[in-house]
Amino acid sequence: MSSARRPLLTATAAGTLLGALWFVPSANATADDPAQEQPTVTQTTQARAAATATDTTGVQTDGTRLADTGSFDSTPYVVGGTLCLTLGAGFVVYSVRRERLGF
């Protein structure tokens, strides 16, 4: 491969990567439309009877609790990002060395 085509190949690869990343969904927690002001009433039926209890305010609850999912573990993402960054830096160092040595 000639050295004149190498920058074109690199630019094409970078453009393809940026184009692919364009379609990765964002993690925004905001909605595009504003929230409804008045709540809607939906009637549901329950398949089994739930035990009801009365809390300290006098309101009856069915005893159902939300699952405690814990905090988000970002360790694999940090390790993976560090490895990818190190690999990319290694490729840059390797290509600069090859260019300076005249390969």
PDB file of N, CA and C in Angstrom, residues 14-102:
ATOM      1  N   ALA A  14     -11.852   6.524  10.643  1.00  0.00           N
ATOM      2  CA  ALA A  14     -12.315   7.429  11.697  1.00  0.00           C
ATOM      3  C   ALA A  14     -13.731   7.919  11.409  1.00  0.00           C
ATOM      4  N   GLY A  15     -14.015   8.238  10.163  1.00  0.00           N
ATOM      5  CA  GLY A  15     -15.363   8.667   9.794  1.00  0.00           C
ATOM      6  C   GLY A  15     -16.396   7.576   9.993  1.00  0.00           C
ATOM      7  N   THR A  16     -16.019   6.341   9.671  1.00  0.00           N
ATOM      8  CA  THR A  16     -16.922   5.212   9.879  1.00  0.00           C
ATOM      9  C   THR A  16     -17.207   5.008  11.363  1.00  0.00           C
ATOM     10  N   LEU A  17     -16.178   5.115  12.184  1.00  0.00           N
ATOM     11  CA  LEU A  17     -16.358   4.963  13.632  1.00  0.00           C
ATOM     12  C   LEU A  17     -17.259   6.059  14.191  1.00  0.00           C
ATOM     13  N   LEU A  18     -17.039   7.302  13.772  1.00  0.00           N
ATOM     14  CA  LEU A  18     -17.885   8.391  14.260  1.00  0.00           C
ATOM     15  C   LEU A  18     -19.317   8.241  13.765  1.00  0.00           C
ATOM     16  N   GLY A  19     -19.475   7.770  12.530  1.00  0.00           N
ATOM     17  CA  GLY A  19     -20.819   7.527  12.010  1.00  0.00           C
ATOM     18  C   GLY A  19     -21.545   6.439  12.783  1.00  0.00           C
ATOM     19  N   ALA A  20     -20.815   5.393  13.170  1.00  0.00           N
ATOM     20  CA  ALA A  20     -21.428   4.321  13.955  1.00  0.00           C
ATOM     21  C   ALA A  20     -21.782   4.806  15.356  1.00  0.00           C
ATOM     22  N   LEU A  21     -20.938   5.634  15.945  1.00  0.00           N
ATOM     23  CA  LEU A  21     -21.213   6.142  17.292  1.00  0.00           C
ATOM     24  C   LEU A  21     -22.385   7.116  17.306  1.00  0.00           C
ATOM     25  N   TRP A  22     -22.719   7.673  16.163  1.00  0.00           N
ATOM     26  CA  TRP A  22     -23.855   8.592  16.074  1.00  0.00           C
ATOM     27  C   TRP A  22     -25.144   7.892  16.474  1.00  0.00           C
ATOM     28  N   PHE A  23     -25.232   6.586  16.192  1.00  0.00           N
ATOM     29  CA  PHE A  23     -26.453   5.841  16.438  1.00  0.00           C
ATOM     30  C   PHE A  23     -26.510   5.201  17.821  1.00  0.00           C
ATOM     31  N   VAL A  24     -25.508   5.403  18.649  1.00  0.00           N
ATOM     32  CA  VAL A  24     -25.536   4.879  20.012  1.00  0.00           C
ATOM     33  C   VAL A  24     -26.498   5.741  20.818  1.00  0.00           C
ATOM     34  N   PRO A  25     -27.451   5.128  21.508  1.00  0.00           N
ATOM     35  CA  PRO A  25     -28.421   5.936  22.254  1.00  0.00           C
ATOM     36  C   PRO A  25     -27.767   6.668  23.420  1.00  0.00           C
ATOM     37  N   SER A  26     -28.276   7.842  23.707  1.00  0.00           N
ATOM     38  CA  SER A  26     -27.749   8.607  24.833  1.00  0.00           C
ATOM     39  C   SER A  26     -28.460   8.177  26.114  1.00  0.00           C
ATOM     40  N   ALA A  27     -27.880   8.519  27.230  1.00  0.00           N
ATOM     41  CA  ALA A  27     -28.435   8.123  28.523  1.00  0.00           C
ATOM     42  C   ALA A  27     -29.093   9.298  29.221  1.00  0.00           C
ATOM     43  N   ASN A  28     -29.728  10.177  28.465  1.00  0.00           N
ATOM     44  CA  ASN A  28     -30.411  11.312  29.073  1.00  0.00           C
ATOM     45  C   ASN A  28     -31.634  10.832  29.840  1.00  0.00           C
ATOM     46  N   ALA A  29     -31.837  11.403  31.006  1.00  0.00           N
ATOM     47  CA  ALA A  29     -32.979  11.017  31.828  1.00  0.00           C
ATOM     48  C   ALA A  29     -34.149  11.970  31.642  1.00  0.00           C
ATOM     49  N   THR A  30     -34.050  12.909  30.738  1.00  0.00           N
ATOM     50  CA  THR A  30     -35.135  13.854  30.514  1.00  0.00           C
ATOM     51  C   THR A  30     -35.983  13.394  29.343  1.00  0.00           C
ATOM     52  N   ALA A  31     -37.248  13.689  29.412  1.00  0.00           N
ATOM     53  CA  ALA A  31     -38.172  13.305  28.348  1.00  0.00           C
ATOM     54  C   ALA A  31     -38.211  14.402  27.292  1.00  0.00           C
ATOM     55  N   ASP A  32     -38.545  14.017  26.059  1.00  0.00           N
ATOM     56  CA  ASP A  32     -38.673  14.999  24.992  1.00  0.00           C
ATOM     57  C   ASP A  32     -39.929  15.841  25.169  1.00  0.00           C
ATOM     58  N   ASP A  33     -41.013  15.209  25.624  1.00  0.00           N
ATOM     59  CA  ASP A  33     -42.277  15.902  25.841  1.00  0.00           C
ATOM     60  C   ASP A  33     -42.430  16.220  27.321  1.00  0.00           C
ATOM     61  N   PRO A  34     -43.088  17.341  27.653  1.00  0.00           N
ATOM     62  CA  PRO A  34     -43.304  17.635  29.072  1.00  0.00           C
ATOM     63  C   PRO A  34     -44.262  16.606  29.693  1.00  0.00           C
ATOM     64  N   ALA A  35     -44.122  16.423  30.975  1.00  0.00           N
ATOM     65  CA  ALA A  35     -44.960  15.459  31.685  1.00  0.00           C
ATOM     66  C   ALA A  35     -46.403  15.935  31.730  1.00  0.00           C
ATOM     67  N   GLN A  36     -47.329  14.998  31.801  1.00  0.00           N
ATOM     68  CA  GLN A  36     -48.742  15.351  31.892  1.00  0.00           C
ATOM     69  C   GLN A  36     -49.026  15.929  33.266  1.00  0.00           C
ATOM     70  N   GLU A  37     -49.866  16.949  33.275  1.00  0.00           N
ATOM     71  CA  GLU A  37     -50.194  17.611  34.534  1.00  0.00           C
ATOM     72  C   GLU A  37     -51.207  16.812  35.340  1.00  0.00           C
ATOM     73  N   GLN A  38     -52.183  16.197  34.683  1.00  0.00           N
ATOM     74  CA  GLN A  38     -53.212  15.454  35.391  1.00  0.00           C
ATOM     75  C   GLN A  38     -52.949  13.962  35.241  1.00  0.00           C
ATOM     76  N   PRO A  39     -52.917  13.258  36.352  1.00  0.00           N
ATOM     77  CA  PRO A  39     -52.672  11.823  36.253  1.00  0.00           C
ATOM     78  C   PRO A  39     -53.872  11.105  35.636  1.00  0.00           C
ATOM     79  N   THR A  40     -53.588  10.069  34.894  1.00  0.00           N
ATOM     80  CA  THR A  40     -54.666   9.280  34.303  1.00  0.00           C
ATOM     81  C   THR A  40     -54.978   8.113  35.227  1.00  0.00           C
ATOM     82  N   VAL A  41     -56.236   7.725  35.275  1.00  0.00           N
ATOM     83  CA  VAL A  41     -56.675   6.632  36.138  1.00  0.00           C
ATOM     84  C   VAL A  41     -56.773   5.370  35.291  1.00  0.00           C
ATOM     85  N   THR A  42     -56.097   4.322  35.738  1.00  0.00           N
ATOM     86  CA  THR A  42     -56.132   3.048  35.038  1.00  0.00           C
ATOM     87  C   THR A  42     -56.607   1.990  36.015  1.00  0.00           C
ATOM     88  N   GLN A  43     -57.617   1.274  35.626  1.00  0.00           N
ATOM     89  CA  GLN A  43     -58.131   0.228  36.492  1.00  0.00           C
ATOM     90  C   GLN A  43     -57.447  -1.086  36.143  1.00  0.00           C
ATOM     91  N   THR A  44     -56.915  -1.730  37.161  1.00  0.00           N
ATOM     92  CA  THR A  44     -56.261  -3.020  36.953  1.00  0.00           C
ATOM     93  C   THR A  44     -56.884  -4.039  37.893  1.00  0.00           C
ATOM     94  N   THR A  45     -56.818  -5.275  37.511  1.00  0.00           N
ATOM     95  CA  THR A  45     -57.298  -6.349  38.380  1.00  0.00           C
ATOM     96  C   THR A  45     -56.104  -7.136  38.865  1.00  0.00           C
ATOM     97  N   GLN A  46     -56.234  -7.661  40.049  1.00  0.00           N
ATOM     98  CA  GLN A  46     -55.146  -8.378  40.659  1.00  0.00           C
ATOM     99  C   GLN A  46     -55.446  -9.872  40.614  1.00  0.00           C
ATOM    100  N   ALA A  47     -54.446 -10.664  40.296  1.00  0.00           N
ATOM    101  CA  ALA A  47     -54.650 -12.098  40.150  1.00  0.00           C
ATOM    102  C   ALA A  47     -54.793 -12.796  41.501  1.00  0.00           C
ATOM    103  N   ARG A  48     -54.155 -12.263  42.521  1.00  0.00           N
ATOM    104  CA  ARG A  48     -54.238 -12.876  43.848  1.00  0.00           C
ATOM    105  C   ARG A  48     -54.475 -11.779  44.874  1.00  0.00           C
ATOM    106  N   ALA A  49     -54.966 -12.176  45.990  1.00  0.00           N
ATOM    107  CA  ALA A  49     -55.225 -11.213  47.059  1.00  0.00           C
ATOM    108  C   ALA A  49     -53.916 -10.881  47.757  1.00  0.00           C
ATOM    109  N   ALA A  50     -53.701  -9.618  48.002  1.00  0.00           N
ATOM    110  CA  ALA A  50     -52.498  -9.179  48.691  1.00  0.00           C
ATOM    111  C   ALA A  50     -52.858  -8.800  50.114  1.00  0.00           C
ATOM    112  N   ALA A  51     -51.948  -9.074  51.021  1.00  0.00           N
ATOM    113  CA  ALA A  51     -52.172  -8.720  52.418  1.00  0.00           C
ATOM    114  C   ALA A  51     -52.051  -7.209  52.556  1.00  0.00           C
ATOM    115  N   THR A  52     -52.998  -6.593  53.204  1.00  0.00           N
ATOM    116  CA  THR A  52     -52.952  -5.147  53.396  1.00  0.00           C
ATOM    117  C   THR A  52     -52.550  -4.841  54.823  1.00  0.00           C
ATOM    118  N   ALA A  53     -51.846  -3.744  54.961  1.00  0.00           N
ATOM    119  CA  ALA A  53     -51.405  -3.305  56.278  1.00  0.00           C
ATOM    120  C   ALA A  53     -51.650  -1.811  56.384  1.00  0.00           C
ATOM    121  N   THR A  54     -51.707  -1.310  57.586  1.00  0.00           N
ATOM    122  CA  THR A  54     -51.914   0.108  57.805  1.00  0.00           C
ATOM    123  C   THR A  54     -50.633   0.685  58.383  1.00  0.00           C
ATOM    124  N   ASP A  55     -50.104   1.738  57.736  1.00  0.00           N
ATOM    125  CA  ASP A  55     -48.888   2.346  58.262  1.00  0.00           C
ATOM    126  C   ASP A  55     -49.247   3.407  59.296  1.00  0.00           C
ATOM    127  N   THR A  56     -48.276   4.177  59.737  1.00  0.00           N
ATOM    128  CA  THR A  56     -48.486   5.134  60.830  1.00  0.00           C
ATOM    129  C   THR A  56     -49.386   6.296  60.425  1.00  0.00           C
ATOM    130  N   THR A  57     -49.546   6.558  59.134  1.00  0.00           N
ATOM    131  CA  THR A  57     -50.400   7.670  58.710  1.00  0.00           C
ATOM    132  C   THR A  57     -51.850   7.241  58.547  1.00  0.00           C
ATOM    133  N   GLY A  58     -52.134   5.951  58.694  1.00  0.00           N
ATOM    134  CA  GLY A  58     -53.489   5.468  58.567  1.00  0.00           C
ATOM    135  C   GLY A  58     -53.843   5.046  57.155  1.00  0.00           C
ATOM    136  N   VAL A  59     -52.897   5.107  56.231  1.00  0.00           N
ATOM    137  CA  VAL A  59     -53.130   4.719  54.844  1.00  0.00           C
ATOM    138  C   VAL A  59     -52.812   3.242  54.697  1.00  0.00           C
ATOM    139  N   GLN A  60     -53.695   2.517  54.031  1.00  0.00           N
ATOM    140  CA  GLN A  60     -53.461   1.094  53.851  1.00  0.00           C
ATOM    141  C   GLN A  60     -52.477   0.860  52.717  1.00  0.00           C
ATOM    142  N   THR A  61     -51.536  -0.021  52.963  1.00  0.00           N
ATOM    143  CA  THR A  61     -50.577  -0.414  51.933  1.00  0.00           C
ATOM    144  C   THR A  61     -50.682  -1.912  51.742  1.00  0.00           C
ATOM    145  N   ASP A  62     -50.259  -2.393  50.597  1.00  0.00           N
ATOM    146  CA  ASP A  62     -50.373  -3.821  50.328  1.00  0.00           C
ATOM    147  C   ASP A  62     -49.107  -4.593  50.694  1.00  0.00           C
ATOM    148  N   GLY A  63     -48.121  -3.963  51.283  1.00  0.00           N
ATOM    149  CA  GLY A  63     -46.914  -4.649  51.725  1.00  0.00           C
ATOM    150  C   GLY A  63     -45.891  -4.848  50.618  1.00  0.00           C
ATOM    151  N   THR A  64     -46.182  -4.401  49.427  1.00  0.00           N
ATOM    152  CA  THR A  64     -45.257  -4.565  48.318  1.00  0.00           C
ATOM    153  C   THR A  64     -44.167  -3.512  48.414  1.00  0.00           C
ATOM    154  N   ARG A  65     -42.922  -3.951  48.209  1.00  0.00           N
ATOM    155  CA  ARG A  65     -41.789  -3.037  48.275  1.00  0.00           C
ATOM    156  C   ARG A  65     -41.005  -3.139  46.984  1.00  0.00           C
ATOM    157  N   LEU A  66     -40.369  -2.061  46.604  1.00  0.00           N
ATOM    158  CA  LEU A  66     -39.539  -2.070  45.412  1.00  0.00           C
ATOM    159  C   LEU A  66     -38.228  -2.790  45.699  1.00  0.00           C
ATOM    160  N   ALA A  67     -37.658  -3.380  44.673  1.00  0.00           N
ATOM    161  CA  ALA A  67     -36.399  -4.099  44.826  1.00  0.00           C
ATOM    162  C   ALA A  67     -35.257  -3.111  45.046  1.00  0.00           C
ATOM    163  N   ASP A  68     -34.354  -3.474  45.923  1.00  0.00           N
ATOM    164  CA  ASP A  68     -33.169  -2.672  46.159  1.00  0.00           C
ATOM    165  C   ASP A  68     -32.101  -3.162  45.195  1.00  0.00           C
ATOM    166  N   THR A  69     -31.862  -2.397  44.132  1.00  0.00           N
ATOM    167  CA  THR A  69     -30.908  -2.838  43.109  1.00  0.00           C
ATOM    168  C   THR A  69     -29.483  -2.451  43.433  1.00  0.00           C
ATOM    169  N   GLY A  70     -29.261  -1.618  44.390  1.00  0.00           N
ATOM    170  CA  GLY A  70     -27.902  -1.213  44.741  1.00  0.00           C
ATOM    171  C   GLY A  70     -27.386  -0.132  43.813  1.00  0.00           C
ATOM    172  N   SER A  71     -26.122   0.181  43.969  1.00  0.00           N
ATOM    173  CA  SER A  71     -25.535   1.228  43.138  1.00  0.00           C
ATOM    174  C   SER A  71     -25.006   0.632  41.842  1.00  0.00           C
ATOM    175  N   PHE A  72     -24.789   1.492  40.877  1.00  0.00           N
ATOM    176  CA  PHE A  72     -24.305   1.093  39.560  1.00  0.00           C
ATOM    177  C   PHE A  72     -22.824   0.762  39.648  1.00  0.00           C
ATOM    178  N   ASP A  73     -22.436  -0.411  39.162  1.00  0.00           N
ATOM    179  CA  ASP A  73     -21.035  -0.834  39.191  1.00  0.00           C
ATOM    180  C   ASP A  73     -20.378  -0.450  37.869  1.00  0.00           C
ATOM    181  N   SER A  74     -19.536   0.558  37.898  1.00  0.00           N
ATOM    182  CA  SER A  74     -18.905   1.044  36.676  1.00  0.00           C
ATOM    183  C   SER A  74     -17.503   0.484  36.474  1.00  0.00           C
ATOM    184  N   THR A  75     -17.062  -0.449  37.317  1.00  0.00           N
ATOM    185  CA  THR A  75     -15.709  -0.984  37.223  1.00  0.00           C
ATOM    186  C   THR A  75     -15.403  -1.594  35.863  1.00  0.00           C
ATOM    187  N   PRO A  76     -16.271  -2.446  35.277  1.00  0.00           N
ATOM    188  CA  PRO A  76     -15.933  -3.014  33.971  1.00  0.00           C
ATOM    189  C   PRO A  76     -15.780  -1.956  32.882  1.00  0.00           C
ATOM    190  N   TYR A  77     -16.560  -0.888  32.953  1.00  0.00           N
ATOM    191  CA  TYR A  77     -16.468   0.160  31.952  1.00  0.00           C
ATOM    192  C   TYR A  77     -15.171   0.959  32.098  1.00  0.00           C
ATOM    193  N   VAL A  78     -14.759   1.212  33.328  1.00  0.00           N
ATOM    194  CA  VAL A  78     -13.508   1.934  33.561  1.00  0.00           C
ATOM    195  C   VAL A  78     -12.327   1.088  33.095  1.00  0.00           C
ATOM    196  N   VAL A  79     -12.332  -0.201  33.426  1.00  0.00           N
ATOM    197  CA  VAL A  79     -11.236  -1.090  33.026  1.00  0.00           C
ATOM    198  C   VAL A  79     -11.206  -1.232  31.503  1.00  0.00           C
ATOM    199  N   GLY A  80     -12.356  -1.435  30.882  1.00  0.00           N
ATOM    200  CA  GLY A  80     -12.406  -1.566  29.431  1.00  0.00           C
ATOM    201  C   GLY A  80     -11.962  -0.300  28.723  1.00  0.00           C
ATOM    202  N   GLY A  81     -12.390   0.850  29.221  1.00  0.00           N
ATOM    203  CA  GLY A  81     -11.973   2.118  28.619  1.00  0.00           C
ATOM    204  C   GLY A  81     -10.482   2.354  28.758  1.00  0.00           C
ATOM    205  N   THR A  82      -9.929   1.992  29.906  1.00  0.00           N
ATOM    206  CA  THR A  82      -8.488   2.137  30.115  1.00  0.00           C
ATOM    207  C   THR A  82      -7.708   1.228  29.182  1.00  0.00           C
ATOM    208  N   LEU A  83      -8.182  -0.014  29.012  1.00  0.00           N
ATOM    209  CA  LEU A  83      -7.504  -0.939  28.103  1.00  0.00           C
ATOM    210  C   LEU A  83      -7.558  -0.446  26.658  1.00  0.00           C
ATOM    211  N   CYS A  84      -8.706   0.052  26.232  1.00  0.00           N
ATOM    212  CA  CYS A  84      -8.827   0.578  24.867  1.00  0.00           C
ATOM    213  C   CYS A  84      -7.943   1.805  24.669  1.00  0.00           C
ATOM    214  N   LEU A  85      -7.865   2.672  25.660  1.00  0.00           N
ATOM    215  CA  LEU A  85      -7.016   3.845  25.568  1.00  0.00           C
ATOM    216  C   LEU A  85      -5.544   3.450  25.503  1.00  0.00           C
ATOM    217  N   THR A  86      -5.151   2.467  26.310  1.00  0.00           N
ATOM    218  CA  THR A  86      -3.773   1.982  26.302  1.00  0.00           C
ATOM    219  C   THR A  86      -3.434   1.332  24.966  1.00  0.00           C
ATOM    220  N   LEU A  87      -4.345   0.540  24.430  1.00  0.00           N
ATOM    221  CA  LEU A  87      -4.126  -0.102  23.146  1.00  0.00           C
ATOM    222  C   LEU A  87      -3.979   0.939  22.033  1.00  0.00           C
ATOM    223  N   GLY A  88      -4.820   1.954  22.043  1.00  0.00           N
ATOM    224  CA  GLY A  88      -4.724   3.013  21.041  1.00  0.00           C
ATOM    225  C   GLY A  88      -3.421   3.790  21.147  1.00  0.00           C
ATOM    226  N   ALA A  89      -3.002   4.096  22.372  1.00  0.00           N
ATOM    227  CA  ALA A  89      -1.728   4.803  22.571  1.00  0.00           C
ATOM    228  C   ALA A  89      -0.563   3.934  22.113  1.00  0.00           C
ATOM    229  N   GLY A  90      -0.655   2.631  22.350  1.00  0.00           N
ATOM    230  CA  GLY A  90       0.389   1.713  21.880  1.00  0.00           C
ATOM    231  C   GLY A  90       0.485   1.696  20.372  1.00  0.00           C
ATOM    232  N   PHE A  91      -0.654   1.710  19.683  1.00  0.00           N
ATOM    233  CA  PHE A  91      -0.638   1.755  18.214  1.00  0.00           C
ATOM    234  C   PHE A  91      -0.021   3.055  17.704  1.00  0.00           C
ATOM    235  N   VAL A  92      -0.306   4.159  18.377  1.00  0.00           N
ATOM    236  CA  VAL A  92       0.274   5.439  17.966  1.00  0.00           C
ATOM    237  C   VAL A  92       1.783   5.414  18.141  1.00  0.00           C
ATOM    238  N   VAL A  93       2.262   4.929  19.274  1.00  0.00           N
ATOM    239  CA  VAL A  93       3.710   4.847  19.526  1.00  0.00           C
ATOM    240  C   VAL A  93       4.367   3.928  18.509  1.00  0.00           C
ATOM    241  N   TYR A  94       3.748   2.804  18.209  1.00  0.00           N
ATOM    242  CA  TYR A  94       4.287   1.845  17.246  1.00  0.00           C
ATOM    243  C   TYR A  94       4.393   2.462  15.858  1.00  0.00           C
ATOM    244  N   SER A  95       3.360   3.165  15.423  1.00  0.00           N
ATOM    245  CA  SER A  95       3.395   3.747  14.085  1.00  0.00           C
ATOM    246  C   SER A  95       4.393   4.896  13.992  1.00  0.00           C
ATOM    247  N   VAL A  96       4.546   5.674  15.055  1.00  0.00           N
ATOM    248  CA  VAL A  96       5.550   6.757  15.043  1.00  0.00           C
ATOM    249  C   VAL A  96       6.944   6.164  14.985  1.00  0.00           C
ATOM    250  N   ARG A  97       7.191   5.111  15.713  1.00  0.00           N
ATOM    251  CA  ARG A  97       8.516   4.460  15.681  1.00  0.00           C
ATOM    252  C   ARG A  97       8.821   3.916  14.297  1.00  0.00           C
ATOM    253  N   ARG A  98       7.819   3.290  13.676  1.00  0.00           N
ATOM    254  CA  ARG A  98       8.030   2.739  12.324  1.00  0.00           C
ATOM    255  C   ARG A  98       8.316   3.838  11.321  1.00  0.00           C
ATOM    256  N   GLU A  99       7.631   4.964  11.470  1.00  0.00           N
ATOM    257  CA  GLU A  99       7.829   6.065  10.539  1.00  0.00           C
ATOM    258  C   GLU A  99       9.211   6.672  10.695  1.00  0.00           C
ATOM    259  N   ARG A 100       9.666   6.824  11.919  1.00  0.00           N
ATOM    260  CA  ARG A 100      10.965   7.430  12.162  1.00  0.00           C
ATOM    261  C   ARG A 100      12.116   6.514  11.771  1.00  0.00           C
ATOM    262  N   LEU A 101      11.898   5.210  11.869  1.00  0.00           N
ATOM    263  CA  LEU A 101      12.959   4.267  11.475  1.00  0.00           C
ATOM    264  C   LEU A 101      12.963   3.996   9.979  1.00  0.00           C
ATOM    265  N   GLY A 102      11.956   4.461   9.264  1.00  0.00           N
ATOM    266  CA  GLY A 102      11.929   4.355   7.819  1.00  0.00           C
ATOM    267  C   GLY A 102      11.408   3.029   7.287  1.00  0.00           C
TER     268      GLY A 102
END
